[in-house]
Amino acid sequence: MFSFILSGAWLLLAGPLGLLRAGGAGLAHSIVVTALFILGGLQFEAIGQYLALPVVPVALFVLATVPLPFWVSGLGRTRNDWGYAALFSDSWDGVVRGFAALLFVGIAWGLVFVSSTVLQMVGIDWIARAIEIEWMPFTITGGALGLALAVSYELRTTLSPAIIQRLLCLLVPVVFAVAALFLAGRAIRGVGFLPELFSTAGTLMGFAAVIATVVTAAVDLSDDEAVQGRIMVTCTRLLAGIVLVFALIAAWSLWLRVAAYGWTPERVNAAAFAFIALGYGVFYAVSVVMRAWRTRMRQSNILQAVVLVLKMAAMLSSLVSSERISAKSQFS
């Protein structure tokens, strides 16, 4: 776990920070995340039981990735610049470079397998035998990943995150239409209607996350870069307010299950994510009714990112133990 997080953080930070500062930041980052992981694992008899919890990989992913833009903004070219513009740019830059690197790793492995198959047709099995060596797959993956991240950083002006952001902005009217139809259908069927086919709370929180992502892309890093035009601005503003509605319905549907059947580990974890969704919803709803609403939303995004990291740290370390809360609920 430690080496995986360290290598991943080092590779992602090496471009904007340089090898030395990236190594120091990656080391500190991996020590903290690994310590939280170990602390949480000590609560279980077998590590497999801990890893089987759905919240563990989610918390690990959040803690391994979300703080990285803060390292870049704090140690990069503009030291201690933790303003929204810097964090926004560094976050999207990391997302684009990460996806490009993973795509290249997939292509590299495809080339390895195709090359191995072609050479075996003429009796040459060097590649097939090489990839059977225990450390060789890690070497190929790490080499391809590091090379791709280095090249993608050198081409960062060409490989612009603005492409993904603009594509997400195009989804604003579509997401707004879906949200409006859902709320209309909810009003027609009544507040007591709860479908049993899916996890209502989980589905609604997932859609709230989609709305928050689209809205974040739409408000961009400044008002000059944000979406323009009355229709797009109006849809974005309304969507930001709708996040709270979805978060409230999700929290209410979750509470109905808890009141009827008590707490389970899954419901405790869902409640943690509902808390985060409600946080986004409240901040967004307050922001959209005030002047300079986009600026206030950008500020709330930074705060919510910090809250998300702290919440995932508490859950990963078992400081907030879903199993303990569930057991106390079921036996009370």
GROMACS .gro file of C-alpha atoms in nm:
model
  332
    1MET     CA    1   0.000   0.000   0.000
    2PHE     CA    2   0.276   0.243   0.097
    3SER     CA    3   0.483   0.180  -0.214
    4PHE     CA    4   0.178   0.199  -0.441
    5ILE     CA    5   0.065   0.536  -0.305
    6LEU     CA    6   0.421   0.670  -0.298
    7SER     CA    7   0.497   0.571  -0.656
    8GLY     CA    8   0.164   0.703  -0.784
    9ALA     CA    9   0.196   1.037  -0.604
   10TRP     CA   10   0.562   1.074  -0.707
   11LEU     CA   11   0.485   1.012  -1.071
   12LEU     CA   12   0.191   1.253  -1.076
   13LEU     CA   13   0.376   1.526  -0.887
   14ALA     CA   14   0.711   1.490  -1.064
   15GLY     CA   15   0.607   1.701  -1.364
   16PRO     CA   16   0.486   2.015  -1.187
   17LEU     CA   17   0.716   1.990  -0.883
   18GLY     CA   18   1.034   1.824  -1.007
   19LEU     CA   19   1.172   1.494  -0.884
   20LEU     CA   20   1.311   1.611  -0.549
   21ARG     CA   21   1.012   1.806  -0.421
   22ALA     CA   22   0.774   1.548  -0.569
   23GLY     CA   23   0.957   1.271  -0.383
   24GLY     CA   24   0.933   1.455  -0.052
   25ALA     CA   25   0.568   1.542  -0.098
   26GLY     CA   26   0.486   1.189  -0.216
   27LEU     CA   27   0.668   1.039   0.083
   28ALA     CA   28   0.481   1.255   0.334
   29HIS     CA   29   0.153   1.193   0.155
   30SER     CA   30   0.197   0.815   0.143
   31ILE     CA   31   0.304   0.795   0.510
   32VAL     CA   32  -0.014   0.970   0.627
   33VAL     CA   33  -0.250   0.764   0.407
   34THR     CA   34  -0.077   0.437   0.495
   35ALA     CA   35  -0.086   0.520   0.866
   36LEU     CA   36  -0.461   0.579   0.844
   37PHE     CA   37  -0.500   0.250   0.654
   38ILE     CA   38  -0.302   0.057   0.917
   39LEU     CA   39  -0.496   0.221   1.199
   40GLY     CA   40  -0.822   0.111   1.043
   41GLY     CA   41  -0.695  -0.239   0.969
   42LEU     CA   42  -0.599  -0.295   1.335
   43GLN     CA   43  -0.969  -0.308   1.419
   44PHE     CA   44  -1.006  -0.637   1.228
   45GLU     CA   45  -0.869  -0.986   1.285
   46ALA     CA   46  -0.778  -1.034   0.918
   47ILE     CA   47  -0.676  -0.768   0.667
   48GLY     CA   48  -0.904  -0.934   0.411
   49GLN     CA   49  -1.208  -0.842   0.621
   50TYR     CA   50  -1.098  -0.478   0.620
   51LEU     CA   51  -1.026  -0.467   0.247
   52ALA     CA   52  -1.366  -0.625   0.176
   53LEU     CA   53  -1.542  -0.315   0.308
   54PRO     CA   54  -1.669  -0.109   0.010
   55VAL     CA   55  -1.575   0.218   0.179
   56VAL     CA   56  -1.205   0.127   0.204
   57PRO     CA   57  -1.114   0.148  -0.169
   58VAL     CA   58  -1.327   0.463  -0.204
   59ALA     CA   59  -1.155   0.628   0.092
   60LEU     CA   60  -0.812   0.520  -0.032
   61PHE     CA   61  -0.880   0.663  -0.378
   62VAL     CA   62  -1.003   0.994  -0.236
   63LEU     CA   63  -0.713   1.029   0.007
   64ALA     CA   64  -0.457   0.928  -0.256
   65THR     CA   65  -0.579   1.175  -0.521
   66VAL     CA   66  -0.777   1.472  -0.384
   67PRO     CA   67  -0.489   1.624  -0.177
   68LEU     CA   68  -0.244   1.615  -0.471
   69PRO     CA   69  -0.351   1.951  -0.623
   70PHE     CA   70  -0.288   2.110  -0.283
   71TRP     CA   71   0.070   1.978  -0.294
   72VAL     CA   72   0.115   2.116  -0.645
   73SER     CA   73  -0.030   2.456  -0.556
   74GLY     CA   74   0.166   2.476  -0.233
   75LEU     CA   75   0.505   2.364  -0.365
   76GLY     CA   76   0.486   2.436  -0.738
   77ARG     CA   77   0.584   2.731  -0.950
   78THR     CA   78   0.360   2.967  -0.753
   79ARG     CA   79   0.442   2.868  -0.395
   80ASN     CA   80   0.161   2.868  -0.137
   81ASP     CA   81  -0.099   2.965  -0.396
   82TRP     CA   82  -0.403   2.775  -0.272
   83GLY     CA   83  -0.652   3.001  -0.445
   84TYR     CA   84  -0.933   2.844  -0.643
   85ALA     CA   85  -0.783   2.927  -0.984
   86ALA     CA   86  -0.459   2.744  -0.906
   87LEU     CA   87  -0.630   2.445  -0.744
   88PHE     CA   88  -0.886   2.420  -1.025
   89SER     CA   89  -0.617   2.425  -1.295
   90ASP     CA   90  -0.393   2.180  -1.112
   91SER     CA   91  -0.684   1.942  -1.045
   92TRP     CA   92  -0.804   1.926  -1.404
   93ASP     CA   93  -0.448   1.908  -1.533
   94GLY     CA   94  -0.388   1.604  -1.312
   95VAL     CA   95  -0.711   1.439  -1.428
   96VAL     CA   96  -0.625   1.481  -1.796
   97ARG     CA   97  -0.265   1.365  -1.754
   98GLY     CA   98  -0.378   1.069  -1.546
   99PHE     CA   99  -0.634   0.953  -1.803
  100ALA     CA  100  -0.384   1.000  -2.087
  101ALA     CA  101  -0.123   0.799  -1.896
  102LEU     CA  102  -0.365   0.514  -1.819
  103LEU     CA  103  -0.467   0.505  -2.184
  104PHE     CA  104  -0.102   0.476  -2.285
  105VAL     CA  105  -0.047   0.196  -2.031
  106GLY     CA  106  -0.338   0.006  -2.185
  107ILE     CA  107  -0.197   0.057  -2.534
  108ALA     CA  108   0.149  -0.052  -2.418
  109TRP     CA  109   0.014  -0.375  -2.270
  110GLY     CA  110  -0.190  -0.436  -2.583
  111LEU     CA  111   0.128  -0.401  -2.785
  112VAL     CA  112   0.307  -0.644  -2.553
  113PHE     CA  113   0.041  -0.913  -2.591
  114VAL     CA  114   0.006  -0.867  -2.966
  115SER     CA  115   0.383  -0.873  -3.013
  116SER     CA  116   0.411  -1.185  -2.798
  117THR     CA  117   0.142  -1.363  -3.001
  118VAL     CA  118   0.298  -1.265  -3.334
  119LEU     CA  119   0.647  -1.381  -3.231
  120GLN     CA  120   0.518  -1.708  -3.091
  121MET     CA  121   0.391  -1.787  -3.439
  122VAL     CA  122   0.754  -1.819  -3.549
  123GLY     CA  123   0.870  -1.999  -3.235
  124ILE     CA  124   1.001  -1.697  -3.042
  125ASP     CA  125   0.858  -1.688  -2.689
  126TRP     CA  126   1.093  -1.435  -2.525
  127ILE     CA  127   0.820  -1.184  -2.448
  128ALA     CA  128   0.580  -1.449  -2.315
  129ARG     CA  129   0.849  -1.584  -2.083
  130ALA     CA  130   0.957  -1.236  -1.977
  131ILE     CA  131   0.612  -1.122  -1.863
  132GLU     CA  132   0.583  -1.436  -1.650
  133ILE     CA  133   0.866  -1.304  -1.432
  134GLU     CA  134   0.715  -1.175  -1.109
  135TRP     CA  135   0.853  -0.822  -1.125
  136MET     CA  136   0.826  -0.768  -1.501
  137PRO     CA  137   0.455  -0.662  -1.518
  138PHE     CA  138   0.519  -0.397  -1.253
  139THR     CA  139   0.824  -0.274  -1.444
  140ILE     CA  140   0.635  -0.247  -1.773
  141THR     CA  141   0.336  -0.076  -1.612
  142GLY     CA  142   0.547   0.165  -1.409
  143GLY     CA  143   0.774   0.247  -1.702
  144ALA     CA  144   0.483   0.313  -1.937
  145LEU     CA  145   0.299   0.516  -1.675
  146GLY     CA  146   0.601   0.728  -1.587
  147LEU     CA  147   0.689   0.789  -1.952
  148ALA     CA  148   0.330   0.885  -2.037
  149LEU     CA  149   0.303   1.124  -1.741
  150ALA     CA  150   0.633   1.289  -1.835
  151VAL     CA  151   0.532   1.336  -2.199
  152SER     CA  152   0.180   1.452  -2.109
  153TYR     CA  153   0.328   1.717  -1.877
  154GLU     CA  154   0.563   1.838  -2.151
  155LEU     CA  155   0.261   1.866  -2.382
  156ARG     CA  156   0.034   2.019  -2.117
  157THR     CA  157  -0.035   2.326  -2.332
  158THR     CA  158  -0.154   2.100  -2.615
  159LEU     CA  159  -0.331   1.843  -2.396
  160SER     CA  160  -0.559   2.105  -2.244
  161PRO     CA  161  -0.810   2.019  -1.967
  162ALA     CA  162  -1.034   2.281  -2.126
  163ILE     CA  163  -1.151   2.016  -2.375
  164ILE     CA  164  -1.306   1.801  -2.100
  165GLN     CA  165  -1.441   2.105  -1.917
  166ARG     CA  166  -1.614   2.236  -2.229
  167LEU     CA  167  -1.762   1.894  -2.303
  168LEU     CA  168  -1.899   1.878  -1.949
  169CYS     CA  169  -2.048   2.224  -1.993
  170LEU     CA  170  -2.247   2.094  -2.289
  171LEU     CA  171  -2.418   1.853  -2.050
  172VAL     CA  172  -2.561   2.132  -1.832
  173PRO     CA  173  -2.897   2.156  -2.019
  174VAL     CA  174  -2.926   1.777  -2.040
  175VAL     CA  175  -2.862   1.724  -1.668
  176PHE     CA  176  -3.100   2.009  -1.586
  177ALA     CA  177  -3.373   1.849  -1.798
  178VAL     CA  178  -3.328   1.511  -1.625
  179ALA     CA  179  -3.333   1.675  -1.281
  180ALA     CA  180  -3.644   1.876  -1.366
  181LEU     CA  181  -3.825   1.567  -1.498
  182PHE     CA  182  -3.733   1.371  -1.186
  183LEU     CA  183  -3.862   1.644  -0.955
  184ALA     CA  184  -4.181   1.676  -1.159
  185GLY     CA  185  -4.237   1.302  -1.145
  186ARG     CA  186  -4.166   1.305  -0.774
  187ALA     CA  187  -4.428   1.574  -0.722
  188ILE     CA  188  -4.689   1.383  -0.926
  189ARG     CA  189  -4.630   1.049  -0.750
  190GLY     CA  190  -4.610   1.206  -0.406
  191VAL     CA  191  -4.337   1.228  -0.146
  192GLY     CA  192  -4.408   0.878  -0.022
  193PHE     CA  193  -4.306   0.711  -0.346
  194LEU     CA  194  -3.979   0.519  -0.305
  195PRO     CA  195  -3.878   0.268  -0.573
  196GLU     CA  196  -3.748  -0.068  -0.454
  197LEU     CA  197  -3.552  -0.165  -0.764
  198PHE     CA  198  -3.245   0.039  -0.679
  199SER     CA  199  -3.077   0.197  -0.380
  200THR     CA  200  -3.270   0.523  -0.373
  201ALA     CA  201  -3.023   0.712  -0.154
  202GLY     CA  202  -2.718   0.586  -0.342
  203THR     CA  203  -2.866   0.665  -0.683
  204LEU     CA  204  -2.971   1.016  -0.583
  205MET     CA  205  -2.636   1.092  -0.420
  206GLY     CA  206  -2.464   0.969  -0.736
  207PHE     CA  207  -2.677   1.201  -0.947
  208ALA     CA  208  -2.607   1.487  -0.705
  209ALA     CA  209  -2.235   1.421  -0.759
  210VAL     CA  210  -2.290   1.437  -1.136
  211ILE     CA  211  -2.468   1.770  -1.097
  212ALA     CA  212  -2.189   1.908  -0.876
  213THR     CA  213  -1.925   1.799  -1.131
  214VAL     CA  214  -2.109   1.958  -1.424
  215VAL     CA  215  -2.172   2.278  -1.228
  216THR     CA  216  -1.807   2.299  -1.121
  217ALA     CA  217  -1.699   2.271  -1.483
  218ALA     CA  218  -1.952   2.534  -1.584
  219VAL     CA  219  -1.844   2.797  -1.329
  220ASP     CA  220  -1.479   2.725  -1.423
  221LEU     CA  221  -1.193   2.913  -1.255
  222SER     CA  222  -1.326   3.266  -1.310
  223ASP     CA  223  -1.634   3.449  -1.435
  224ASP     CA  224  -1.459   3.526  -1.763
  225GLU     CA  225  -1.395   3.155  -1.824
  226ALA     CA  226  -1.737   3.038  -1.703
  227VAL     CA  227  -2.026   2.952  -1.934
  228GLN     CA  228  -2.191   3.251  -2.099
  229GLY     CA  229  -2.538   3.311  -2.237
  230ARG     CA  230  -2.861   3.354  -2.043
  231ILE     CA  231  -2.985   2.997  -2.090
  232MET     CA  232  -2.659   2.829  -1.986
  233VAL     CA  233  -2.606   3.060  -1.689
  234THR     CA  234  -2.966   3.012  -1.572
  235CYS     CA  235  -2.945   2.633  -1.605
  236THR     CA  236  -2.616   2.629  -1.416
  237ARG     CA  237  -2.754   2.843  -1.135
  238LEU     CA  238  -3.071   2.636  -1.101
  239LEU     CA  239  -2.872   2.312  -1.108
  240ALA     CA  240  -2.653   2.437  -0.826
  241GLY     CA  241  -2.963   2.493  -0.616
  242ILE     CA  242  -3.112   2.156  -0.710
  243VAL     CA  243  -2.816   1.969  -0.553
  244LEU     CA  244  -2.965   2.037  -0.209
  245VAL     CA  245  -3.302   1.893  -0.315
  246PHE     CA  246  -3.146   1.566  -0.430
  247ALA     CA  247  -2.928   1.548  -0.119
  248LEU     CA  248  -3.231   1.600   0.107
  249ILE     CA  249  -3.438   1.333  -0.070
  250ALA     CA  250  -3.145   1.092  -0.051
  251ALA     CA  251  -3.091   1.161   0.320
  252TRP     CA  252  -3.465   1.127   0.389
  253SER     CA  253  -3.493   0.794   0.205
  254LEU     CA  254  -3.187   0.667   0.391
  255TRP     CA  255  -3.335   0.773   0.723
  256LEU     CA  256  -3.658   0.584   0.647
  257ARG     CA  257  -3.455   0.264   0.606
  258VAL     CA  258  -3.258   0.331   0.925
  259ALA     CA  259  -3.576   0.405   1.124
  260ALA     CA  260  -3.736   0.084   0.999
  261TYR     CA  261  -3.443  -0.159   1.012
  262GLY     CA  262  -3.166   0.008   1.211
  263TRP     CA  263  -2.808   0.088   1.114
  264THR     CA  264  -2.596  -0.143   0.902
  265PRO     CA  265  -2.237  -0.079   0.787
  266GLU     CA  266  -2.368   0.008   0.440
  267ARG     CA  267  -2.616   0.258   0.581
  268VAL     CA  268  -2.352   0.419   0.803
  269ASN     CA  269  -2.125   0.464   0.503
  270ALA     CA  270  -2.416   0.596   0.298
  271ALA     CA  271  -2.491   0.844   0.577
  272ALA     CA  272  -2.133   0.971   0.556
  273PHE     CA  273  -2.170   1.037   0.184
  274ALA     CA  274  -2.514   1.189   0.245
  275PHE     CA  275  -2.348   1.430   0.488
  276ILE     CA  276  -2.102   1.533   0.217
  277ALA     CA  277  -2.382   1.570  -0.039
  278LEU     CA  278  -2.581   1.784   0.204
  279GLY     CA  279  -2.273   1.999   0.258
  280TYR     CA  280  -2.241   2.066  -0.113
  281GLY     CA  281  -2.615   2.123  -0.139
  282VAL     CA  282  -2.630   2.376   0.145
  283PHE     CA  283  -2.327   2.572   0.026
  284TYR     CA  284  -2.449   2.576  -0.333
  285ALA     CA  285  -2.802   2.676  -0.233
  286VAL     CA  286  -2.673   2.962  -0.019
  287SER     CA  287  -2.434   3.072  -0.294
  288VAL     CA  288  -2.689   3.092  -0.577
  289VAL     CA  289  -2.914   3.337  -0.391
  290MET     CA  290  -2.629   3.579  -0.323
  291ARG     CA  291  -2.433   3.820  -0.535
  292ALA     CA  292  -2.112   3.692  -0.693
  293TRP     CA  293  -2.266   3.344  -0.663
  294ARG     CA  294  -2.006   3.176  -0.882
  295THR     CA  295  -1.721   3.313  -0.670
  296ARG     CA  296  -1.889   3.182  -0.354
  297MET     CA  297  -1.937   2.841  -0.515
  298ARG     CA  298  -1.569   2.822  -0.601
  299GLN     CA  299  -1.478   2.900  -0.242
  300SER     CA  300  -1.720   2.635  -0.116
  301ASN     CA  301  -1.562   2.376  -0.346
  302ILE     CA  302  -1.227   2.421  -0.169
  303LEU     CA  303  -1.390   2.385   0.173
  304GLN     CA  304  -1.587   2.079   0.067
  305ALA     CA  305  -1.274   1.915  -0.073
  306VAL     CA  306  -1.108   1.953   0.268
  307VAL     CA  307  -1.420   1.817   0.442
  308LEU     CA  308  -1.427   1.520   0.201
  309VAL     CA  309  -1.063   1.435   0.278
  310LEU     CA  310  -1.117   1.461   0.654
  311LYS     CA  311  -1.432   1.249   0.634
  312MET     CA  312  -1.260   0.977   0.431
  313ALA     CA  313  -0.964   0.984   0.671
  314ALA     CA  314  -1.199   0.928   0.967
  315MET     CA  315  -1.371   0.638   0.789
  316LEU     CA  316  -1.049   0.475   0.666
  317SER     CA  317  -0.888   0.488   1.011
  318SER     CA  318  -1.208   0.351   1.171
  319LEU     CA  319  -1.231   0.664   1.385
  320VAL     CA  320  -1.588   0.650   1.257
  321SER     CA  321  -1.647   0.274   1.262
  322SER     CA  322  -1.952   0.167   1.063
  323GLU     CA  323  -1.930  -0.183   1.213
  324ARG     CA  324  -1.929  -0.053   1.571
  325ILE     CA  325  -2.224   0.179   1.508
  326SER     CA  326  -2.413  -0.100   1.330
  327ALA     CA  327  -2.352  -0.353   1.609
  328LYS     CA  328  -2.466  -0.107   1.876
  329SER     CA  329  -2.781  -0.032   1.674
  330GLN     CA  330  -2.873  -0.396   1.615
  331PHE     CA  331  -2.819  -0.504   1.976
  332SER     CA  332  -2.988  -0.204   2.137
   0.00000   0.00000   0.00000
